[in-house]
Short mmCIF file of C-alpha atoms in Angstrom, two decimals:
data_model
loop_
_atom_site.label_atom_id
_atom_site.label_comp_id
_atom_site.label_asym_id
_atom_site.label_seq_id
_atom_site.Cartn_x
_atom_site.Cartn_y
_atom_site.Cartn_z
CA MET H 1 -28.08 -34.44 18.78
CA SER H 2 -26.44 -31.07 19.88
CA GLY H 3 -28.68 -28.25 19.06
CA GLN H 4 -25.97 -26.70 16.46
CA ARG H 5 -24.49 -30.11 14.97
CA ARG H 6 -28.40 -30.06 14.18
CA LYS H 7 -28.44 -26.67 12.90
CA ILE H 8 -25.49 -27.92 10.83
CA GLN H 9 -27.27 -30.99 8.77
CA GLN H 10 -30.32 -28.92 8.56
CA LEU H 11 -28.21 -26.50 6.76
CA GLN H 12 -26.68 -29.53 4.54
CA LEU H 13 -30.36 -30.60 3.98
CA ALA H 14 -31.03 -27.61 2.44
CA PHE H 15 -28.02 -27.41 0.56
CA ALA H 16 -29.17 -30.07 -1.36
CA THR H 17 -31.98 -29.13 -2.58
CA ARG H 18 -31.99 -28.47 -5.78
CA HIS H 19 -35.02 -27.41 -7.12
CA ARG H 20 -37.48 -25.28 -6.05
CA GLY H 21 -40.65 -27.63 -4.10
CA GLU H 22 -38.29 -30.18 -4.38
CA ALA H 23 -37.79 -32.29 -0.91
CA PRO H 24 -34.76 -32.01 0.36
CA ALA H 25 -31.80 -35.08 -0.16
CA ALA H 26 -31.59 -37.58 1.76
CA VAL H 27 -28.64 -38.29 4.19
CA ALA H 28 -28.29 -42.10 5.15
CA GLY H 29 -25.51 -42.28 7.91
CA GLY H 30 -24.73 -38.70 7.82
CA SER H 31 -22.95 -38.90 5.00
CA GLU H 32 -23.09 -36.04 3.02
CA PRO H 33 -25.22 -36.08 -0.54
CA HIS H 34 -23.65 -36.94 -3.65
CA VAL H 35 -23.56 -33.79 -5.48
CA THR H 36 -22.68 -34.12 -9.46
CA LYS H 37 -19.86 -31.29 -10.32
CA ARG H 38 -20.29 -29.16 -13.20
CA ASP H 39 -17.78 -27.77 -15.57
CA THR H 40 -17.70 -23.75 -14.61
CA GLU H 41 -15.95 -22.51 -17.36
CA SER H 42 -18.69 -23.60 -19.61
CA GLN H 43 -21.73 -23.08 -17.63
CA ALA H 44 -19.87 -19.03 -17.95
CA SER H 45 -20.73 -19.01 -21.58
CA ASP H 46 -23.90 -20.71 -21.61
CA GLN H 47 -26.86 -18.87 -19.83
CA GLN H 48 -27.10 -21.40 -16.31
CA LEU H 49 -24.88 -19.37 -14.71
CA MET H 50 -26.95 -18.77 -11.51
CA GLU H 51 -27.20 -22.51 -11.53
CA ALA H 52 -23.58 -22.42 -11.06
CA VAL H 53 -23.60 -19.58 -8.30
CA CYS H 54 -26.10 -21.91 -6.39
CA GLU H 55 -24.57 -25.22 -6.76
CA VAL H 56 -24.53 -27.07 -3.05
CA GLU H 57 -20.83 -26.55 -3.44
CA ASN H 58 -20.11 -23.24 -3.76
CA VAL H 59 -22.29 -22.34 -2.05
CA ARG H 60 -20.25 -24.33 1.32
CA GLN H 61 -17.39 -22.80 -0.10
CA ALA H 62 -19.31 -19.56 0.56
CA LEU H 63 -20.09 -20.56 3.58
CA LYS H 64 -16.94 -21.38 4.40
CA ARG H 65 -14.91 -18.32 3.25
CA VAL H 66 -17.70 -15.11 4.23
CA LYS H 67 -16.99 -17.28 8.06
CA SER H 68 -13.15 -17.15 7.95
CA ASN H 69 -13.48 -12.95 6.90
CA LYS H 70 -15.34 -11.97 9.70
CA GLY H 71 -16.32 -8.90 9.53
CA GLY H 72 -19.00 -7.28 11.31
CA PRO H 73 -23.13 -7.04 10.58
CA GLY H 74 -24.56 -4.48 7.59
CA ILE H 75 -27.84 -2.69 8.94
CA ASP H 76 -30.02 -5.87 10.01
CA GLY H 77 -27.81 -6.50 12.81
CA MET H 78 -27.59 -9.96 11.69
CA THR H 79 -24.13 -11.68 12.47
CA VAL H 80 -21.25 -14.28 10.31
CA LYS H 81 -22.74 -16.75 12.94
CA GLN H 82 -25.80 -16.61 12.95
CA LEU H 83 -26.21 -17.11 9.26
CA PRO H 84 -25.50 -20.47 8.96
CA GLY H 85 -28.93 -20.93 11.70
CA TYR H 86 -30.37 -18.17 8.87
CA LEU H 87 -28.99 -20.50 5.62
CA ALA H 88 -30.75 -23.03 7.34
CA LYS H 89 -33.91 -22.56 7.82
CA HIS H 90 -34.36 -19.69 4.03
CA TRP H 91 -31.82 -21.35 2.25
CA PRO H 92 -34.46 -22.39 -0.05
CA ALA H 93 -35.86 -18.93 -0.47
CA VAL H 94 -33.13 -17.54 -1.07
CA ARG H 95 -31.94 -19.86 -3.84
CA ALA H 96 -35.70 -19.69 -5.58
CA GLN H 97 -35.58 -15.90 -5.02
CA LEU H 98 -31.33 -16.18 -6.99
CA LEU H 99 -32.49 -18.48 -9.49
CA GLU H 100 -35.91 -16.04 -10.45
CA GLY H 101 -33.43 -13.86 -10.88
CA ALA H 102 -35.52 -11.63 -8.19
CA TYR H 103 -33.06 -11.67 -5.40
CA LYS H 104 -32.74 -8.09 -3.40
CA PRO H 105 -30.22 -7.28 -2.13
CA GLN H 106 -30.22 -4.73 0.95
CA PRO H 107 -28.49 -1.56 1.80
CA VAL H 108 -25.74 -1.18 2.20
CA LYS H 109 -23.87 0.42 5.93
CA ARG H 110 -21.36 3.09 6.12
CA VAL H 111 -18.17 3.00 8.04
CA GLU H 112 -15.26 5.73 8.23
CA ILE H 113 -11.59 4.35 8.85
CA PRO H 114 -8.47 5.60 9.23
CA LYS H 115 -6.02 5.84 6.09
CA PRO H 116 -2.66 5.61 7.26
CA GLY H 117 -1.85 8.78 5.14
CA GLY H 118 -4.87 11.39 6.68
CA GLY H 119 -8.42 11.46 6.21
CA VAL H 120 -11.03 8.52 6.17
CA ARG H 121 -11.51 5.89 3.79
CA LYS H 122 -15.43 5.08 3.19
CA LEU H 123 -16.89 1.28 3.09
CA GLY H 124 -19.84 -0.39 2.98
CA ILE H 125 -20.47 -2.74 4.22
CA PRO H 126 -23.17 -5.78 3.49
CA THR H 127 -25.44 -7.26 5.42
CA VAL H 128 -23.70 -10.90 6.24
CA LEU H 129 -26.21 -12.97 3.39
CA ASP H 130 -25.93 -10.46 1.71
CA ARG H 131 -22.46 -10.94 1.77
CA PHE H 132 -22.27 -14.84 0.56
CA ILE H 133 -24.40 -14.07 -2.49
CA GLN H 134 -21.47 -11.75 -3.63
CA GLN H 135 -18.37 -14.47 -2.14
CA ALA H 136 -21.08 -17.17 -4.61
CA MET H 137 -21.29 -15.23 -7.31
CA SER H 138 -18.52 -14.04 -7.30
CA GLN H 139 -16.02 -17.46 -6.86
CA VAL H 140 -17.33 -18.80 -10.11
CA LEU H 141 -16.95 -15.49 -11.67
CA GLN H 142 -14.22 -15.40 -10.45
CA SER H 143 -12.72 -18.72 -11.96
CA SER H 144 -14.10 -18.39 -15.30
CA TRP H 145 -12.94 -14.39 -15.69
CA ASP H 146 -9.81 -13.80 -13.93
CA LYS H 147 -7.69 -16.64 -16.67
CA THR H 148 -8.62 -13.56 -18.96
CA PHE H 149 -7.41 -10.99 -17.40
CA SER H 150 -3.77 -9.60 -17.84
CA GLU H 151 -0.55 -10.83 -16.62
CA HIS H 152 1.17 -7.38 -14.78
CA SER H 153 -2.23 -7.49 -13.22
CA PHE H 154 -1.93 -8.62 -9.45
CA GLY H 155 -4.24 -7.79 -6.94
CA PHE H 156 -7.83 -9.37 -5.50
CA ARG H 157 -6.22 -12.19 -8.09
CA PRO H 158 -5.71 -16.40 -6.82
CA GLY H 159 -2.28 -17.43 -7.29
CA ARG H 160 -1.25 -13.31 -7.03
CA SER H 161 -0.19 -11.46 -4.49
CA ALA H 162 1.51 -7.69 -3.66
CA HIS H 163 5.25 -9.35 -3.44
CA GLN H 164 4.96 -11.04 -6.88
CA ALA H 165 3.98 -7.25 -7.73
CA ILE H 166 6.43 -5.59 -5.68
CA ALA H 167 9.86 -8.21 -7.36
CA GLN H 168 8.31 -7.91 -11.43
CA ALA H 169 8.26 -3.85 -10.05
CA GLN H 170 11.94 -4.43 -8.94
CA GLU H 171 13.11 -6.26 -11.60
CA TYR H 172 11.77 -3.71 -14.51
CA VAL H 173 14.30 -1.65 -12.40
CA ALA H 174 16.70 -3.60 -13.11
CA GLU H 175 16.47 -4.13 -16.73
CA GLY H 176 17.37 0.11 -16.98
CA TYR H 177 13.89 1.45 -16.88
CA ARG H 178 14.32 3.80 -13.72
CA TRP H 179 11.92 6.63 -13.69
CA VAL H 180 8.27 5.89 -12.52
CA VAL H 181 4.82 7.00 -13.39
CA ASP H 182 3.18 6.37 -10.02
CA MET H 183 0.02 7.07 -10.82
CA ASP H 184 -3.30 7.49 -7.86
CA LEU H 185 -6.69 6.80 -8.88
CA GLU H 186 -9.09 9.38 -7.02
CA LYS H 187 -11.47 7.49 -5.04
CA PHE H 188 -11.91 4.81 -8.03
CA PHE H 189 -14.49 2.46 -5.78
CA ASP H 190 -16.65 5.21 -6.34
CA ARG H 191 -17.33 6.79 -9.09
CA VAL H 192 -17.31 3.19 -11.84
CA ASN H 193 -20.05 4.38 -13.59
CA HIS H 194 -23.19 1.72 -12.98
CA ASP H 195 -23.65 1.56 -16.82
CA LYS H 196 -20.29 1.27 -18.30
CA LEU H 197 -19.73 -1.40 -16.47
CA MET H 198 -22.73 -3.07 -16.47
CA ALA H 199 -21.76 -3.26 -20.00
CA ARG H 200 -18.66 -4.70 -19.94
CA ILE H 201 -19.69 -7.55 -17.36
CA ALA H 202 -23.05 -8.44 -20.36
CA LYS H 203 -20.32 -8.72 -22.49
CA ARG H 204 -18.82 -11.52 -20.64
CA VAL H 205 -22.21 -13.31 -19.00
CA ALA H 206 -25.01 -14.19 -21.16
CA ASP H 207 -27.72 -14.41 -18.08
CA LYS H 208 -30.17 -12.26 -17.06
CA ARG H 209 -30.70 -13.15 -13.84
CA VAL H 210 -26.99 -12.86 -12.92
CA LEU H 211 -26.85 -9.18 -14.98
CA LYS H 212 -29.86 -8.28 -12.91
CA VAL H 213 -28.88 -9.81 -9.20
CA ILE H 214 -24.80 -7.45 -9.88
CA ARG H 215 -27.31 -4.13 -10.83
CA ALA H 216 -28.63 -4.39 -7.71
CA VAL H 217 -25.86 -5.17 -5.95
CA LEU H 218 -24.67 -1.86 -7.29
CA ASN H 219 -27.89 0.46 -6.70
CA SER H 220 -28.90 -1.35 -3.03
CA GLY H 221 -28.30 2.84 -2.10
CA VAL H 222 -25.97 3.14 1.63
CA MET H 223 -27.49 3.50 5.15
CA GLU H 224 -26.04 6.55 6.93
CA ASP H 225 -26.82 8.04 9.87
CA GLY H 226 -30.58 6.00 9.33
CA LEU H 227 -31.55 7.74 6.08
CA VAL H 228 -30.66 5.48 3.08
CA SER H 229 -29.57 7.63 -0.17
CA PRO H 230 -29.40 5.50 -3.29
CA THR H 231 -26.46 4.39 -5.57
CA GLU H 232 -25.66 5.96 -8.49
CA GLU H 233 -22.45 5.16 -9.44
CA GLY H 234 -19.42 3.32 -7.91
CA THR H 235 -18.83 -0.40 -6.16
CA PRO H 236 -19.38 -0.82 -2.86
CA GLN H 237 -15.52 -1.03 -1.02
CA GLY H 238 -16.55 -3.95 1.65
CA GLY H 239 -19.01 -6.48 -0.54
CA PRO H 240 -16.88 -9.47 -1.77
CA LEU H 241 -17.70 -8.85 -5.35
CA SER H 242 -16.25 -4.96 -5.68
CA PRO H 243 -13.03 -7.25 -5.58
CA LEU H 244 -13.77 -8.66 -9.07
CA LEU H 245 -15.25 -5.64 -10.60
CA SER H 246 -12.54 -3.61 -10.14
CA ASN H 247 -10.49 -5.72 -12.21
CA LEU H 248 -12.86 -6.18 -15.31
CA VAL H 249 -13.16 -2.05 -14.67
CA LEU H 250 -9.06 -1.75 -14.58
CA ASP H 251 -8.76 -4.53 -17.60
CA GLU H 252 -9.62 -1.48 -19.85
CA LEU H 253 -6.25 0.16 -18.21
CA ASP H 254 -4.33 -2.83 -18.47
CA ARG H 255 -5.44 -3.29 -22.37
CA GLU H 256 -4.45 -0.08 -23.22
CA LEU H 257 -0.13 -0.14 -21.62
CA GLU H 258 0.18 -2.91 -23.27
CA LYS H 259 -1.23 -2.48 -26.14
CA ARG H 260 1.42 1.16 -26.16
CA GLY H 261 3.65 -1.93 -24.97
CA HIS H 262 4.33 -0.73 -21.95
CA ARG H 263 5.49 -2.29 -18.78
CA PHE H 264 3.55 -2.29 -15.65
CA VAL H 265 2.30 -3.66 -12.60
CA ARG H 266 -1.10 -2.35 -11.08
CA TYR H 267 -2.20 -4.60 -8.38
CA ALA H 268 -6.05 -3.08 -7.90
CA ASP H 269 -5.82 1.25 -8.25
CA ASP H 270 -1.72 1.49 -7.90
CA CYS H 271 -0.45 1.39 -10.87
CA ASN H 272 2.93 2.10 -11.32
CA ILE H 273 4.74 2.40 -15.48
CA PHE H 274 8.69 1.99 -15.77
CA VAL H 275 10.16 4.66 -18.01
CA ARG H 276 13.78 5.30 -18.81
CA SER H 277 13.06 9.04 -18.60
CA GLU H 278 12.35 11.50 -17.29
CA ARG H 279 11.01 13.39 -20.64
CA ALA H 280 8.84 9.71 -21.62
CA GLY H 281 7.70 9.44 -17.80
CA HIS H 282 5.31 12.87 -18.18
CA ARG H 283 4.13 12.19 -21.73
CA VAL H 284 3.36 8.81 -20.88
CA MET H 285 1.22 10.32 -17.45
CA ALA H 286 -0.50 13.08 -19.73
CA SER H 287 -1.46 10.16 -22.61
CA ILE H 288 -2.72 7.58 -20.26
CA SER H 289 -4.27 10.03 -17.51
CA ARG H 290 -6.14 11.47 -20.93
CA PHE H 291 -7.20 8.11 -21.07
CA VAL H 292 -8.66 7.18 -17.72
CA GLU H 293 -10.43 10.08 -17.29
CA HIS H 294 -12.20 10.55 -21.13
CA LYS H 295 -12.41 6.47 -21.38
CA LEU H 296 -13.01 4.78 -18.78
CA LYS H 297 -14.94 7.99 -17.37
CA LEU H 298 -12.04 8.09 -13.83
CA ARG H 299 -9.88 10.58 -12.48
CA VAL H 300 -6.28 10.50 -11.52
CA ASN H 301 -5.32 12.19 -8.37
CA ARG H 302 -3.02 14.13 -9.01
CA ASP H 303 -1.60 15.63 -6.04
CA LYS H 304 -0.79 11.64 -5.16
CA SER H 305 0.82 11.60 -8.87
CA ALA H 306 3.85 11.61 -9.58
CA VAL H 307 7.30 10.51 -11.46
CA GLY H 308 9.86 10.58 -9.67
CA ARG H 309 12.96 7.06 -10.12
CA PRO H 310 11.98 3.59 -7.51
CA TRP H 311 13.71 4.34 -4.98
CA GLU H 312 11.68 7.72 -4.17
CA ARG H 313 8.18 6.58 -4.52
CA LYS H 314 6.26 3.92 -2.59
CA PHE H 315 4.50 0.67 -4.18
CA LEU H 316 2.20 -1.48 -1.61
CA GLY H 317 4.39 -0.54 1.16
CA PHE H 318 8.15 -1.31 -0.37
CA THR H 319 10.62 0.71 -1.54
CA LEU H 320 14.17 0.00 -3.66
CA THR H 321 17.14 1.12 -3.05
CA SER H 322 19.22 3.21 -6.30
CA ASP H 323 21.97 0.24 -6.73
CA ALA H 324 22.52 -1.55 -9.74
CA LYS H 325 20.59 -4.31 -9.12
CA PRO H 326 18.15 -3.37 -6.21
CA ARG H 327 16.99 -4.50 -3.59
CA ARG H 328 13.27 -4.23 -1.93
CA LEU H 329 13.15 -1.65 1.14
CA ILE H 330 10.16 -0.65 3.59
CA ALA H 331 8.59 2.50 2.39
CA PRO H 332 9.58 4.96 5.72
CA GLN H 333 5.43 5.77 5.76
CA SER H 334 5.50 1.98 6.09
CA LEU H 335 7.58 2.09 9.25
CA ALA H 336 6.47 4.80 10.47
CA ARG H 337 2.35 3.74 11.46
CA PHE H 338 4.45 0.78 12.73
CA ARG H 339 5.93 1.81 15.28
CA ASP H 340 2.79 4.20 16.32
CA ARG H 341 0.91 1.40 16.31
CA VAL H 342 3.47 -0.41 18.20
CA ARG H 343 3.43 2.46 20.67
CA GLN H 344 -0.56 1.97 20.98
CA LEU H 345 0.51 -1.58 21.29
CA THR H 346 2.82 -1.07 24.83
CA GLY H 347 1.74 2.54 26.24
CA ARG H 348 2.90 2.79 30.00
CA SER H 349 -0.41 4.05 31.00
CA ALA H 350 -2.39 0.94 29.46
CA GLY H 351 -2.77 -1.24 33.65
CA ARG H 352 -2.25 -4.56 31.13
CA SER H 353 0.40 -7.21 32.64
CA ILE H 354 3.69 -7.75 30.59
CA LYS H 355 2.04 -10.98 29.86
CA ARG H 356 -1.31 -9.45 28.42
CA VAL H 357 0.67 -6.56 26.40
CA VAL H 358 3.22 -9.30 24.58
CA LYS H 359 0.70 -11.37 23.22
CA ASP H 360 -1.30 -8.02 21.62
CA LEU H 361 2.09 -6.54 20.55
CA ALA H 362 2.51 -10.46 19.03
CA GLY H 363 -0.62 -11.41 16.96
CA TYR H 364 0.29 -7.85 15.08
CA LEU H 365 4.02 -8.16 14.40
CA ASN H 366 3.39 -11.54 12.78
CA GLY H 367 0.95 -10.15 10.99
CA TRP H 368 2.90 -7.68 10.25
CA LEU H 369 6.28 -9.74 9.84
CA GLY H 370 4.37 -11.98 7.02
CA TYR H 371 3.91 -8.79 5.12
CA PHE H 372 7.25 -6.69 5.30
CA GLY H 373 9.35 -9.93 6.18
CA PHE H 374 9.91 -9.14 2.04
CA CYS H 375 11.57 -6.71 2.54
CA GLU H 376 15.88 -7.44 1.67
CA ILE H 377 17.82 -5.42 3.79
CA GLN H 378 17.31 -6.94 6.91
CA GLY H 379 18.89 -3.94 9.13
CA VAL H 380 16.67 -2.40 10.06
CA LEU H 381 14.91 -5.21 11.45
CA GLY H 382 16.97 -5.71 13.96
CA GLU H 383 16.95 -2.13 15.25
CA LEU H 384 13.08 -2.29 15.29
CA ASP H 385 13.74 -5.68 17.41
CA GLY H 386 15.42 -3.55 19.30
CA TRP H 387 13.86 -0.23 20.42
CA ILE H 388 10.81 -3.17 20.85
CA ARG H 389 12.71 -4.26 22.98
CA ARG H 390 13.22 -1.00 24.76
CA ARG H 391 9.76 -0.33 25.71
CA LEU H 392 8.68 -2.76 26.87
CA ARG H 393 11.99 -2.70 29.65
CA SER H 394 10.32 1.02 30.13
CA LEU H 395 6.15 -0.32 30.27
CA LEU H 396 7.96 -3.19 33.84
CA TRP H 397 9.69 0.01 35.10
CA LYS H 398 7.40 2.38 35.02
CA GLN H 399 4.85 -0.69 36.08
CA TRP H 400 7.55 -0.98 39.38
CA LYS H 401 6.48 1.93 41.20
CA GLY H 402 9.24 3.57 44.24
CA GLY H 403 12.54 2.88 44.84
CA LYS H 404 12.16 -0.21 46.68
CA ARG H 405 9.82 -2.03 44.56
CA ARG H 406 12.19 -2.53 41.26
CA TYR H 407 15.14 -3.33 44.09
CA GLU H 408 12.67 -6.58 44.59
CA ALA H 409 12.20 -6.18 40.64
CA LEU H 410 15.33 -6.22 39.29
CA ARG H 411 16.67 -8.85 42.15
CA GLU H 412 13.84 -11.59 41.52
CA LEU H 413 15.37 -11.00 37.66
CA GLY H 414 19.01 -11.91 39.67
CA VAL H 415 20.50 -8.43 39.26
CA PRO H 416 23.31 -8.90 41.78
CA ALA H 417 22.93 -6.55 44.85
CA TYR H 418 25.71 -3.48 43.62
CA LEU H 419 23.67 -2.86 40.38
CA ALA H 420 19.48 -3.38 41.28
CA ALA H 421 20.76 -1.23 43.82
CA ARG H 422 22.35 1.42 41.48
CA ALA H 423 19.55 1.60 39.33
CA ALA H 424 17.17 1.72 41.26
CA GLY H 425 17.89 5.00 42.75
CA MET H 426 18.47 6.54 39.51
CA ALA H 427 16.76 10.20 38.62
CA ALA H 428 16.07 8.81 35.27
CA SER H 429 12.67 8.80 32.53
CA PRO H 430 10.76 4.54 31.84
CA TRP H 431 13.48 5.47 28.54
CA ARG H 432 15.88 6.25 29.71
CA ALA H 433 16.17 3.61 33.04
CA SER H 434 15.36 1.18 29.32
CA ARG H 435 18.63 1.31 28.68
CA SER H 436 20.15 0.44 31.98
CA VAL H 437 22.63 -2.51 31.92
CA ALA H 438 20.52 -3.51 35.51
CA MET H 439 17.59 -3.37 32.94
CA SER H 440 18.99 -5.43 30.88
CA LYS H 441 20.81 -8.19 32.09
CA ALA H 442 16.81 -9.02 34.41
CA LEU H 443 15.05 -8.66 31.38
CA PRO H 444 16.70 -9.89 28.55
CA THR H 445 15.57 -10.86 24.64
CA ALA H 446 15.57 -13.97 25.85
CA TYR H 447 13.36 -13.03 29.01
CA PHE H 448 10.78 -11.52 25.53
CA THR H 449 11.48 -15.14 24.04
CA SER H 450 9.55 -16.71 27.10
CA LEU H 451 6.77 -14.76 26.35
CA GLY H 452 5.96 -15.43 22.73
CA LEU H 453 7.62 -11.83 21.63
CA PRO H 454 8.57 -12.71 17.91
CA THR H 455 11.95 -11.35 16.48
CA LEU H 456 11.92 -9.63 13.56
CA ALA H 457 15.41 -10.56 12.53
CA ALA H 458 16.89 -13.97 10.93
CA GLU H 459 19.81 -13.06 13.66
CA THR H 460 19.17 -9.93 16.61
CA THR H 461 21.25 -8.81 19.92
CA PRO H 462 21.04 -9.06 22.92
#
């Protein structure tokens, strides 16, 4: 039996242990042990919630999710690939700690990532074991809590997406609500009050073991430059529990907005409220800001929040046209970030082959198109297609150093001798040369398609 297969079977056996000290169930013929599924909703209403967290199917799903999400190691250095082997040996002991309410998460590792608009976002990366535990808890809590959240909340919820949030905002504008209160919460994940959050959780969770572990997660501390600092407020942005807890905190804002009869869309800490006039917008901004700061104990970012026209603001990377029936556009800021990233991937001094460049570029483009392909005005996508191909032609032109090499390369690609000679003799920059007739004939759209370059627009030109 291979070591990997033995490790998987050990993990299955360990997960099948139902009580501390109980011998693992036998797996006859390699089949998985029979598991009676519990009703998660009923578990969430009594004091046996931690048993639901430790259910074999729940933890298997949690492990699968953590592995698919990948991510770097925490302060202990354990990688996602090492987690199954660790659990195969130690899951019974970890499970026992959870069932006793004695599990102690380790401090999170501070990681800074650049923000699209400048500055940095501080993430707290839990160890992979703690991510696994948080994921298992989040799955059970989410199944119970999600149905109680507002219909206007779209972030970090199963079956809901940013595209749905944008479409809802678009519908409000089409209905005549053509002013938006664009509210941004300042450092939301860093400012959540622990006592207030735990009080809200305690209203939904009777199992004191679960409450104890969540409190331990919140208070686990942050390691930065080798030193551990206590965390007295905030939820660690980077752990699987954090999005669910953020929705619980902001559900209070949702209910207040609903009580006041507002039309709004919230995605995580990004909230847009739609009104009919600028005067109403300023009135709503003032009153809701007071509610957020006095009731929720959070801060509104005055620099980023504003009352404006929807087509002058961006929401989740998109903006809208000012037509009576508004259409979705990619926001200028999103386009600028896209161009910056493509420039990085197609840098002419990288010394990579065109196949390697296209492969790296294709991975980014496919992911970007999966999100921004939701725009309704496709003209900009066609323009981006042409711009990307020019970047790649420029890259090749620079790689074909010297007139002789350029002439030979163009001829090999089927360009007539007179055109190849004319192009090779140009004293032009790579960007200018990329627009020549010879380069367009040598490297048409079909050439880049054959290398695996996706097109962004539904219809594109050579």
